[in-house]
mmCIF file of C-alpha atoms and ligand atoms in Angstrom:
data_model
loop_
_atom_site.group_PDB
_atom_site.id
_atom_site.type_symbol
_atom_site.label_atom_id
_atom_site.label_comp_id
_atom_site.label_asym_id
_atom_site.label_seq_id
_atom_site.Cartn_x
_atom_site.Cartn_y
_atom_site.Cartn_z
ATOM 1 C CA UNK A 1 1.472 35.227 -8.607
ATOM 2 C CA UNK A 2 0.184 32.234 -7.078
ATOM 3 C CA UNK A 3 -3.333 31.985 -5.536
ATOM 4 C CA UNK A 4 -3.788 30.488 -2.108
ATOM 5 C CA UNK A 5 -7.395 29.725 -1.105
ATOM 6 C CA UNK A 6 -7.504 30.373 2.899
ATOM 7 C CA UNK A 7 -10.054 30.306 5.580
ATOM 8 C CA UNK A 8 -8.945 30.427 9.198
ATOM 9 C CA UNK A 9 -11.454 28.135 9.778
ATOM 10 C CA UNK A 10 -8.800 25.228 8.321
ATOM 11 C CA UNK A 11 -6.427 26.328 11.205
ATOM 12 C CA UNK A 12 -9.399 23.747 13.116
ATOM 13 C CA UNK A 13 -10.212 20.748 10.616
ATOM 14 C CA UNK A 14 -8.363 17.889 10.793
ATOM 15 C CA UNK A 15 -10.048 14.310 9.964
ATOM 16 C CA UNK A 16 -7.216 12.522 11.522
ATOM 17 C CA UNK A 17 -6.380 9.674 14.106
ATOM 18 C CA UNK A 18 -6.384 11.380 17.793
ATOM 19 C CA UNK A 19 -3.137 10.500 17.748
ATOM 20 C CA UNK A 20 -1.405 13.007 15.443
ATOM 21 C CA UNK A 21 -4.456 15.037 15.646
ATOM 22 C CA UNK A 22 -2.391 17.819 17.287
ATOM 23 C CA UNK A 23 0.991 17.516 14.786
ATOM 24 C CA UNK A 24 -2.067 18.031 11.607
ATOM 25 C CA UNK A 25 -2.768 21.067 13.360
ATOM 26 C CA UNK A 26 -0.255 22.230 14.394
ATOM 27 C CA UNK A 27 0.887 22.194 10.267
ATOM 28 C CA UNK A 28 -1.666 24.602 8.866
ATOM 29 C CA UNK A 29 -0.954 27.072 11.908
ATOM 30 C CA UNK A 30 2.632 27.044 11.210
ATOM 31 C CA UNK A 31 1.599 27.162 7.490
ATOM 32 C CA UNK A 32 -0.360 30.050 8.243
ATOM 33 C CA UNK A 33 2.314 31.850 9.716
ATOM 34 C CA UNK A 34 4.948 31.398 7.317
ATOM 35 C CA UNK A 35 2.378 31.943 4.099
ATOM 36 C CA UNK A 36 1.576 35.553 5.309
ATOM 37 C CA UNK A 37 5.380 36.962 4.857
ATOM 38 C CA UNK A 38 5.583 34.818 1.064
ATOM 39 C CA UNK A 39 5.611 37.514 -1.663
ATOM 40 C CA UNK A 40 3.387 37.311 -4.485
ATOM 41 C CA UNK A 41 0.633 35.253 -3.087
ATOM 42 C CA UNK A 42 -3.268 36.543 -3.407
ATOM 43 C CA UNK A 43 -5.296 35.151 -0.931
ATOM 44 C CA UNK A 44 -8.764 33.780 -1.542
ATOM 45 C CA UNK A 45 -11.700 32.916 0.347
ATOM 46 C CA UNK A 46 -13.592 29.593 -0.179
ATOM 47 C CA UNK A 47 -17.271 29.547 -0.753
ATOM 48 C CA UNK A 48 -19.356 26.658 0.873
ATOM 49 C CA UNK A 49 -20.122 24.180 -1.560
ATOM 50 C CA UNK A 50 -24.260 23.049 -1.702
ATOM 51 C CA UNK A 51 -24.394 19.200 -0.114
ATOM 52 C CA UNK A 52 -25.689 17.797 -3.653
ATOM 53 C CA UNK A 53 -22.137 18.404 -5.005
ATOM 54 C CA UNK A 54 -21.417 15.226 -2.805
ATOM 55 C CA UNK A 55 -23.504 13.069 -4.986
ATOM 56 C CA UNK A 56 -21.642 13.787 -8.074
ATOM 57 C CA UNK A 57 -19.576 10.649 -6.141
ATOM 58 C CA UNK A 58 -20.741 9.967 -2.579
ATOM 59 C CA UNK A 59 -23.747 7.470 -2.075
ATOM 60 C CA UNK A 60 -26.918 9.096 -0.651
ATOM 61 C CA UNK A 61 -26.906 6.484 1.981
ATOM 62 C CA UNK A 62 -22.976 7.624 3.225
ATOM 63 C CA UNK A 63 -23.851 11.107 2.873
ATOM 64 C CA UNK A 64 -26.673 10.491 5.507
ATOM 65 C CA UNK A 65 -23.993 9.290 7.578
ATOM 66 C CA UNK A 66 -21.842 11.993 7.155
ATOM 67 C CA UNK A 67 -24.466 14.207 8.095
ATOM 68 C CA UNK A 68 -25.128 11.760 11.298
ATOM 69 C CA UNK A 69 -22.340 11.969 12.119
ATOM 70 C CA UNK A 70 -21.540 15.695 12.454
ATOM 71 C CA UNK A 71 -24.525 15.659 14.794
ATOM 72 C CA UNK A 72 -23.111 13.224 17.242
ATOM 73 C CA UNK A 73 -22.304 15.198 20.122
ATOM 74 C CA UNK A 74 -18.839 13.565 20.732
ATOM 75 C CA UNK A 75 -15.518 12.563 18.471
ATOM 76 C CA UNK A 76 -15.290 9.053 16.608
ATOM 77 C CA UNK A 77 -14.810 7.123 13.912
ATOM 78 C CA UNK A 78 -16.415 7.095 10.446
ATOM 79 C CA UNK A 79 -14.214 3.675 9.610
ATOM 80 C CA UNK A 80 -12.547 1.236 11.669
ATOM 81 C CA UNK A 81 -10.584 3.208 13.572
ATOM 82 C CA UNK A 82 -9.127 6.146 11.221
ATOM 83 C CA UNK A 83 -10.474 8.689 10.162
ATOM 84 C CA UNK A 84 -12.296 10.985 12.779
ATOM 85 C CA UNK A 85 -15.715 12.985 12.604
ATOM 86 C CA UNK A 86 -16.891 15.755 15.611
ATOM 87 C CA UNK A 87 -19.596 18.062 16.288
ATOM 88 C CA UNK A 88 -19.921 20.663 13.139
ATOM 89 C CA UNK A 89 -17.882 18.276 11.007
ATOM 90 C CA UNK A 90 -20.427 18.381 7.731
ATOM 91 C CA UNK A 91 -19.480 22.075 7.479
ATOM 92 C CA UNK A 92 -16.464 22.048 7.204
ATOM 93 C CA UNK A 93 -16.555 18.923 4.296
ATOM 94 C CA UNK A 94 -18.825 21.310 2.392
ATOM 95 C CA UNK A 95 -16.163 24.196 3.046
ATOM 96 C CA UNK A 96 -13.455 21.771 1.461
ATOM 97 C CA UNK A 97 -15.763 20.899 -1.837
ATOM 98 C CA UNK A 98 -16.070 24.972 -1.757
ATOM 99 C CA UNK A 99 -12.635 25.765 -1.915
ATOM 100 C CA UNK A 100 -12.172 23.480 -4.883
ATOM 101 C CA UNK A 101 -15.384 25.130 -6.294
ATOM 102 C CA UNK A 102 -13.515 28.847 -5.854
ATOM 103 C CA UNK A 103 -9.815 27.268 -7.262
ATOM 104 C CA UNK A 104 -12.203 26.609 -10.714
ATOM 105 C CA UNK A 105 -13.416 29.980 -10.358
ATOM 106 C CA UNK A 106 -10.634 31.612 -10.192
ATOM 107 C CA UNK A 107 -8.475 29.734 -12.363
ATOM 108 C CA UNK A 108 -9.899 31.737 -15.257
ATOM 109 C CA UNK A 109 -7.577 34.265 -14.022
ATOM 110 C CA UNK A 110 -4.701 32.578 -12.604
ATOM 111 C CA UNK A 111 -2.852 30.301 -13.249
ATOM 112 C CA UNK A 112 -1.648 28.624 -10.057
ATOM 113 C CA UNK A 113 -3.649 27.476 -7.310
ATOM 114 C CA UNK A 114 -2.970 26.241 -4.185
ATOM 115 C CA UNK A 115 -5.236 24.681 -1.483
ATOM 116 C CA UNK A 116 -3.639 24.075 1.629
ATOM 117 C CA UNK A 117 -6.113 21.715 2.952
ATOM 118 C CA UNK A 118 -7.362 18.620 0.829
ATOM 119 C CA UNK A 119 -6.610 16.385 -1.717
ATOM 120 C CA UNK A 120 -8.402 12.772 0.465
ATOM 121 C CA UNK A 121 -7.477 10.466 -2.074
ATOM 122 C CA UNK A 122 -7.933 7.841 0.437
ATOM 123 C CA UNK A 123 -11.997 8.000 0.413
ATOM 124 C CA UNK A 124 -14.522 5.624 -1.485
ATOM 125 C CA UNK A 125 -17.846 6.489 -2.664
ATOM 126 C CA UNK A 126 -19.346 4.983 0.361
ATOM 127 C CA UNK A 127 -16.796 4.829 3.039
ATOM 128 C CA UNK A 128 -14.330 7.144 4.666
ATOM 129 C CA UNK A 129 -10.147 6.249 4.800
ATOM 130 C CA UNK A 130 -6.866 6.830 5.626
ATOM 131 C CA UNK A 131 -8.201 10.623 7.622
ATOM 132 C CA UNK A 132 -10.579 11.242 4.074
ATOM 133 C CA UNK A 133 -14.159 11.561 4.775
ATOM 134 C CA UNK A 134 -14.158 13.011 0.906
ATOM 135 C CA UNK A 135 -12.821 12.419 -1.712
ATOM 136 C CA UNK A 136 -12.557 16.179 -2.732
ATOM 137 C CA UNK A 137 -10.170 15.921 -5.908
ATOM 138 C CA UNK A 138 -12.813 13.283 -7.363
ATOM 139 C CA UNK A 139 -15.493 16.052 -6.922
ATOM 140 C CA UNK A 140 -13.279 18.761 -8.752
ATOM 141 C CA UNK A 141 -12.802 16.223 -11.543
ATOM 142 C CA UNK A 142 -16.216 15.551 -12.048
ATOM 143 C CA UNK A 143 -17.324 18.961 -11.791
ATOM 144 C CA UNK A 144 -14.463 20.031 -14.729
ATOM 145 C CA UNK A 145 -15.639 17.231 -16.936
ATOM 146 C CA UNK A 146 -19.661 18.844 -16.494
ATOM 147 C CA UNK A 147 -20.884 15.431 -18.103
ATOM 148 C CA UNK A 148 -17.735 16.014 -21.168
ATOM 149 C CA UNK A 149 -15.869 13.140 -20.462
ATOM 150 C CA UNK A 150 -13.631 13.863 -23.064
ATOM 151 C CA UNK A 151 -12.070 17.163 -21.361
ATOM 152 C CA UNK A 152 -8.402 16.621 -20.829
ATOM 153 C CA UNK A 153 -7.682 16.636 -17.186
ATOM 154 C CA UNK A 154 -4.432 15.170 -15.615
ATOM 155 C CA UNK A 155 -4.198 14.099 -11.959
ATOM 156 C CA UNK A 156 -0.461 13.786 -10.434
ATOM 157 C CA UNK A 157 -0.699 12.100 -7.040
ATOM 158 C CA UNK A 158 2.479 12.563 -5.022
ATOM 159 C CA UNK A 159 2.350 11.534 -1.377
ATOM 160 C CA UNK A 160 4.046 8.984 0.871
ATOM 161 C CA UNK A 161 0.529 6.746 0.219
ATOM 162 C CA UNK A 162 -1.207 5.430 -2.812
ATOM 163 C CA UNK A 163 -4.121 7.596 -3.446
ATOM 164 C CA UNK A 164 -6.598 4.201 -3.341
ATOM 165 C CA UNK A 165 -9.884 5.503 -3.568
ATOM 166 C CA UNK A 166 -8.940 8.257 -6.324
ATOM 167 C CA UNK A 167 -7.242 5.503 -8.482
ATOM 168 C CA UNK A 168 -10.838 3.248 -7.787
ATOM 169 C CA UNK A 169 -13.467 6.233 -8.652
ATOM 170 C CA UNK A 170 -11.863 7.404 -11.810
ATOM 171 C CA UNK A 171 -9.981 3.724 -12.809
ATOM 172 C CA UNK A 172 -12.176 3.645 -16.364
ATOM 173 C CA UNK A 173 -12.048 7.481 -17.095
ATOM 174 C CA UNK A 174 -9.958 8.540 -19.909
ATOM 175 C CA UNK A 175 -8.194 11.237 -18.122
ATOM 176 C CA UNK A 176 -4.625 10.745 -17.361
ATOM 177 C CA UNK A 177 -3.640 9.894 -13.489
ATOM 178 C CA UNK A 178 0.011 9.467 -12.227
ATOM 179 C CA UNK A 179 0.588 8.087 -8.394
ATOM 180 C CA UNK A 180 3.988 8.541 -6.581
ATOM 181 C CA UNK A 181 3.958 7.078 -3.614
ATOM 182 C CA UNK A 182 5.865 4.334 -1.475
ATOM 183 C CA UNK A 183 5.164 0.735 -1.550
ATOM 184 C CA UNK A 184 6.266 -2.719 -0.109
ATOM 185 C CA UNK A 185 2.906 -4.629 -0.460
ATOM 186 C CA UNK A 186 2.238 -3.864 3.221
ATOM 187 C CA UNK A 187 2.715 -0.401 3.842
ATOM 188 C CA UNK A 188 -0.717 1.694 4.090
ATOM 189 C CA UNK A 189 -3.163 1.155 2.077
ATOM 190 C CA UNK A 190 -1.146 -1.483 0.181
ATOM 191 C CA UNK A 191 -2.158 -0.669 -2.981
ATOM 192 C CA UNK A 192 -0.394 0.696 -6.508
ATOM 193 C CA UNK A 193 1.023 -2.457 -8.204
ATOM 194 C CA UNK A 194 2.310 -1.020 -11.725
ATOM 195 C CA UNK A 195 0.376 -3.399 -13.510
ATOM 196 C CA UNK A 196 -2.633 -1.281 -12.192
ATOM 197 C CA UNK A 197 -3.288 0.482 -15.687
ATOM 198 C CA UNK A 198 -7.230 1.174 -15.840
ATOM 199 C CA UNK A 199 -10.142 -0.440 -17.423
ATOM 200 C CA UNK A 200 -12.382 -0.024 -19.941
ATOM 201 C CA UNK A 201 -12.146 3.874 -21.595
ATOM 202 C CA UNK A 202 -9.684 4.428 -19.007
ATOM 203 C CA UNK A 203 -7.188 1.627 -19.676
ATOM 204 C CA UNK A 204 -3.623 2.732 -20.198
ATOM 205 C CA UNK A 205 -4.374 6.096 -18.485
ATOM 206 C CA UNK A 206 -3.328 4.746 -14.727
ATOM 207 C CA UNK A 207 0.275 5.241 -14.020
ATOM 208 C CA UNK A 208 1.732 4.051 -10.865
ATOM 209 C CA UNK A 209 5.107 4.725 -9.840
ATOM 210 C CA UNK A 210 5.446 2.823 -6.488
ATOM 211 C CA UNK A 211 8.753 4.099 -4.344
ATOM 212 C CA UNK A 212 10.954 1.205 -2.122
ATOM 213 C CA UNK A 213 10.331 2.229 1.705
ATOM 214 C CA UNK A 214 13.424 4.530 2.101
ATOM 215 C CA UNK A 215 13.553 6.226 -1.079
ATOM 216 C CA UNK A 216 15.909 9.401 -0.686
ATOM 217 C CA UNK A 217 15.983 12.488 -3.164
ATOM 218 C CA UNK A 218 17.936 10.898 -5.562
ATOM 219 C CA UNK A 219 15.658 8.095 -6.054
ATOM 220 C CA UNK A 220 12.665 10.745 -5.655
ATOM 221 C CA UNK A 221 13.800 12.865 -8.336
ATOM 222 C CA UNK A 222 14.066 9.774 -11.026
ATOM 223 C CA UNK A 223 10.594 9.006 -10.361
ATOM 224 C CA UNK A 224 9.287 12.513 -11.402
ATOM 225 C CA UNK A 225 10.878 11.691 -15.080
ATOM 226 C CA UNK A 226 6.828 9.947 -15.049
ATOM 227 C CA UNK A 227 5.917 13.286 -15.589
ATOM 228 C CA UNK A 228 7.165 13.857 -18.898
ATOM 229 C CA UNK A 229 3.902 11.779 -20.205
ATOM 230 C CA UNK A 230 2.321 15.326 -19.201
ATOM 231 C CA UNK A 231 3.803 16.735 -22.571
ATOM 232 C CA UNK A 232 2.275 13.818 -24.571
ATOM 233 C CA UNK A 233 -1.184 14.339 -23.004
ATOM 234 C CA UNK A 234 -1.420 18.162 -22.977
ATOM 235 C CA UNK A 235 -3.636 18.424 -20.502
ATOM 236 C CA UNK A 236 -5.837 21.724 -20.007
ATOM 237 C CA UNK A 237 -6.678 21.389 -16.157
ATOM 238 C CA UNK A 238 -3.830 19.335 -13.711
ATOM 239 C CA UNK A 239 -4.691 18.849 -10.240
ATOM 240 C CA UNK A 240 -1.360 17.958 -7.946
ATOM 241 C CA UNK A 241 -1.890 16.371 -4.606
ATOM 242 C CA UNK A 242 1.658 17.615 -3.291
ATOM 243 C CA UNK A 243 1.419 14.970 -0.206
ATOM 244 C CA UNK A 244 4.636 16.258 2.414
ATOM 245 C CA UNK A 245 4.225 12.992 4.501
ATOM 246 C CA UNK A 246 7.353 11.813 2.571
ATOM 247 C CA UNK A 247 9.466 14.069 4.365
ATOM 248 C CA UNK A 248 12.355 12.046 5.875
ATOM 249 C CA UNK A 249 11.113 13.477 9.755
ATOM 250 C CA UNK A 250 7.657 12.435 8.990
ATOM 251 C CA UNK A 251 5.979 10.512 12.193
ATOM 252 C CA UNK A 252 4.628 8.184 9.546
ATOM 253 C CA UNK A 253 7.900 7.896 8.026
ATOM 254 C CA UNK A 254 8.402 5.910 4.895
ATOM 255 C CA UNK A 255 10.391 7.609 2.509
ATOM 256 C CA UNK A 256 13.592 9.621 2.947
ATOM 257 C CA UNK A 257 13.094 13.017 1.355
ATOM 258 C CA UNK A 258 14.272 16.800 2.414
ATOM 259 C CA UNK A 259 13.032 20.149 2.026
ATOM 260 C CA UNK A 260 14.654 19.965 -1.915
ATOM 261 C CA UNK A 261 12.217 17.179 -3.197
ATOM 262 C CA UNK A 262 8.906 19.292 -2.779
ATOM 263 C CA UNK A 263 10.560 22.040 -3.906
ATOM 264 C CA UNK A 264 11.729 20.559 -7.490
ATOM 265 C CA UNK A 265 8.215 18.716 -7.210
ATOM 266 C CA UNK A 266 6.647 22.681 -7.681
ATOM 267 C CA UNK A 267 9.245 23.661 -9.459
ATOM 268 C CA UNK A 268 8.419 20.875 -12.374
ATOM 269 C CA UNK A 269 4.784 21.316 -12.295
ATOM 270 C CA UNK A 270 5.482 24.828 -12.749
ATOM 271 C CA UNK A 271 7.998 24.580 -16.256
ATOM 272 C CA UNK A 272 5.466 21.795 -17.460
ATOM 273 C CA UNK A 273 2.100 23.606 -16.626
ATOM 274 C CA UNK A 274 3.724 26.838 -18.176
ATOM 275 C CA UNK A 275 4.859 25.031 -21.409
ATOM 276 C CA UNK A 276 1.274 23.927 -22.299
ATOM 277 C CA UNK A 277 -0.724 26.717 -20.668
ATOM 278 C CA UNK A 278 -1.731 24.087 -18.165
ATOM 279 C CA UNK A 279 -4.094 25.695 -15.293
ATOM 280 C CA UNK A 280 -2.825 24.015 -12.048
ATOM 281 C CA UNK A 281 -4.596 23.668 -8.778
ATOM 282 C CA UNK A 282 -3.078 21.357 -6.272
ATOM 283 C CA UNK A 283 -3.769 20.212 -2.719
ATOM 284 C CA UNK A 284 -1.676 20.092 0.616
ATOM 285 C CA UNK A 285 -2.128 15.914 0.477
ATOM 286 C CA UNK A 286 -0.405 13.903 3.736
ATOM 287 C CA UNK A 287 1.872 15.488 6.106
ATOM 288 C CA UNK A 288 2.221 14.638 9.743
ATOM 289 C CA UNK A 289 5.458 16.181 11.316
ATOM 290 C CA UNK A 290 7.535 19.129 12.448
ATOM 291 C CA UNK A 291 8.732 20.049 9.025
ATOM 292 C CA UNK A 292 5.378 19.580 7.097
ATOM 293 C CA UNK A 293 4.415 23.614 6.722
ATOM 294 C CA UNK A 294 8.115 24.180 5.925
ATOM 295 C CA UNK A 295 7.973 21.094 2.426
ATOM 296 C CA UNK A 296 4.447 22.784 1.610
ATOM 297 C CA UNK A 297 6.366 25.875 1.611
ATOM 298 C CA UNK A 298 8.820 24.845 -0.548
ATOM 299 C CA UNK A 299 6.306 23.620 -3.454
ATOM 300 C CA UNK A 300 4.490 26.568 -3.226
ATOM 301 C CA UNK A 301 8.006 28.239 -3.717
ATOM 302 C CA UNK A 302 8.544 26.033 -6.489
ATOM 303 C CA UNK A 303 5.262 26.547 -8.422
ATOM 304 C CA UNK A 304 6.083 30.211 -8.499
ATOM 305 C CA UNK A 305 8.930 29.033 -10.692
ATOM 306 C CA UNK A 306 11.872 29.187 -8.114
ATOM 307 C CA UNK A 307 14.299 26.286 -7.798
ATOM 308 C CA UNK A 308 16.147 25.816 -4.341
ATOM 309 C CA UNK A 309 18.457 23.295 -2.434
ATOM 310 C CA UNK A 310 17.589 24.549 1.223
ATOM 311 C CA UNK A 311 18.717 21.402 2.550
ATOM 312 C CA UNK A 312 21.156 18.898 2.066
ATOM 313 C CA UNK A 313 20.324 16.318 -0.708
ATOM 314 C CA UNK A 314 19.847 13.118 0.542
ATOM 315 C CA UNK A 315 20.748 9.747 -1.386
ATOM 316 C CA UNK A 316 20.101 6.169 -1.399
ATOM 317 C CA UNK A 317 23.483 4.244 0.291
ATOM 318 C CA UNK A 318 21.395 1.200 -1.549
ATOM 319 C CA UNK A 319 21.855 2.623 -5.580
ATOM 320 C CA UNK A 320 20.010 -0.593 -6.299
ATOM 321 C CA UNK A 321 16.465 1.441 -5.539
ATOM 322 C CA UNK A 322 17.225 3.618 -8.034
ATOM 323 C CA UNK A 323 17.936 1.791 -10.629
ATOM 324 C CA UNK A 324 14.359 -0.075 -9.678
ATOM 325 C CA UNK A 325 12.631 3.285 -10.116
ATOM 326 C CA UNK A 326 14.078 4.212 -13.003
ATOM 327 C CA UNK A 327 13.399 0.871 -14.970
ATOM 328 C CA UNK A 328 9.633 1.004 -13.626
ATOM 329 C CA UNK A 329 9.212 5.017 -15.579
ATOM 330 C CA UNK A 330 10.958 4.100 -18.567
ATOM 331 C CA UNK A 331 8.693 1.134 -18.856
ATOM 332 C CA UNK A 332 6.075 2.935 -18.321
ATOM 333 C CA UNK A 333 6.791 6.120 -20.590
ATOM 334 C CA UNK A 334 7.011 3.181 -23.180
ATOM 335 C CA UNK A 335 3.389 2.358 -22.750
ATOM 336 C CA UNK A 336 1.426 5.028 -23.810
ATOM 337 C CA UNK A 337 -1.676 4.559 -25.213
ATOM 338 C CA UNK A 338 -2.105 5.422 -29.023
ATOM 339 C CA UNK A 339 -5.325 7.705 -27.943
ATOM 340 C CA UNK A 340 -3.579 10.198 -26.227
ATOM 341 C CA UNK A 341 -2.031 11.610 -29.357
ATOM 342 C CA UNK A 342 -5.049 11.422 -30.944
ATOM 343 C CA UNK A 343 -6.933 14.622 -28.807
HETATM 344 ZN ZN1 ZN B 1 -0.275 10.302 2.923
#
């Protein structure tokens, strides 16, 4: 049983560029349809979150704006040219910090939670990004840790982008953090060099796995050998942004994955989660094309423990990439820092 927090209400929020405005909507509706005939799913509603959750990492000054903002009578920009606000928008923010709010809840009773809508790993403290007015997982994190710094939570960030303003908030927390994502040095946000690590408390706990433009299943499928560090850490909450933008029909194509990478994606988050009595709750991330319901589908299938190969596996023609991946996790696994066996 996997729990899905729902509120038709997300069949209307979208934060992104008027551009693929329509395609973001047109994913949860689709979603919708095909998450109502999935066995073994409860669905929950999301309470709304009170606005002072916002400050456990949004500036007063930006939450003014927010608020501003939602009052403006017309749609616009919160950043340079992004991320979008409209009429009613602060609602539905609080809605999202709600839903994570509820996932806690309720993950005293199950183990598996999914939120369809969420995970802006793009936001800052005091500025909006990359279609995140929030940054909603930093909120969760903050409200798990209730001042207990110490509480062993692991974030695994997989989407076609480098979740920028979740690796800056939490770069000097001890808690564990593991970004998939692809990367040239120019593709958005341009972030995620491996030597990114952390500071301070939190040094050695960033792990970024940074994918060639391109990168097929094959290639996919040796980066998620990063999550093995998982079993060294024993963590007791993990929060999975399970971004879909990496889907190889993606409009904001970049990487070269099919239906089967999401699914093994859920599929390992499921064995690891269930091997230390992990509670999961994970987030819809990215995903801006025709066969973005279909990939969030296929994690959610995966979670619940069931492996599939719905499509045909693709591969790198260039085995080169590969072998780049799979010398950046090895040298990674090898750098573990000694506190982690210490908890
Ligand atoms: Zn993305």
């Amino acid at each position: 049983m996997i729990g899905v927090i729902w509120d038709d209400r997300f069949l209307e929020i979208t934060f992104s560029h008027p551009m693929i405005r329509d395609i973001s909507k047109q994913r949860l509706r689709k979603f919708w349809e095909l998450i109502k005939e999935e066995p073994e799913v409860l669905f929950i509603k999301p309470e709304i979150a009170d606005e002072n959750e916002l400050k456990l990492i949004h500036t007063e000054e930006y939450i003014q704006k927010l608020k501003e903002a939602s009052e403006d009578q017309y749609i616009g920009f919160l950043d340079s040219g992004d991320t979008v606000h409209y009429p009613g928008m602060f609602n539905d923010l609080l809605l999202i910090v709600g839903s994570s709010n509820t996932a806690i809840k309720y993950s005293r009773f199950l183990d598996k939670i999914y939120i369809p809508i969420g995970g802006f790993h793009h936001a800052f403290p005091n500025s909006a990004m990359g279609f995140c007015p929030i940054n909603d997982i930093a909120i969760t994190v903050r409200k798990l840790q209730n001042g207990n710094e110490k509480r062993r939570i692991a974030i695994v960030d997989v989407d076609a982008h480098h979740g920028n303003g979740l690796q800056y908030i939490l770069y000097s927390d001890p808690i564990l953090k593991i970004n998939i994502f692809a990367y040239d040095g120019k593709f958005f946000p341009g972030t995620g060099k491996i030597e990114e690590r952390g500071s301070g408390k939190g040094y050695g706990y960033n792990f970024n796995v940074p994918l060639p433009l391109g990168t097929a299943d094959d290639g996919f499928e040796e980066a998620l050998k990063i999550l093995d560090i998982l079993y060294t850490y024993k963590p007791e909450y993990l929060l999975v942004l399970a971004g879909v933008d990496g889907h190889k029909e993606d409009s904001l194509k970049s990487l070269d994955l099919s239906l089967n990478s999401f699914n093994l994606l859920g599929y390992k988050i499921s064995r690891i989660s269930s091997d230390l009595k992990a509670k999961v709750i994970s987030y819809g991330g990215g995903g801006y094309g025709e066969y973005s319901s279909l990939c969030m589908l296929e994690f959610i299938r995966g979670l619940k423990g069931i492996r599939e190969e719905k499509d045909e596996k693709t591969e790198n023609t260039d085995k080169e990439k590969n072998y780049q991946i799979q010398k950046i996790v090895n040298s990674l696994l090898e750098s573990l820092p000694s506190s982690f066996e210490q908890r």
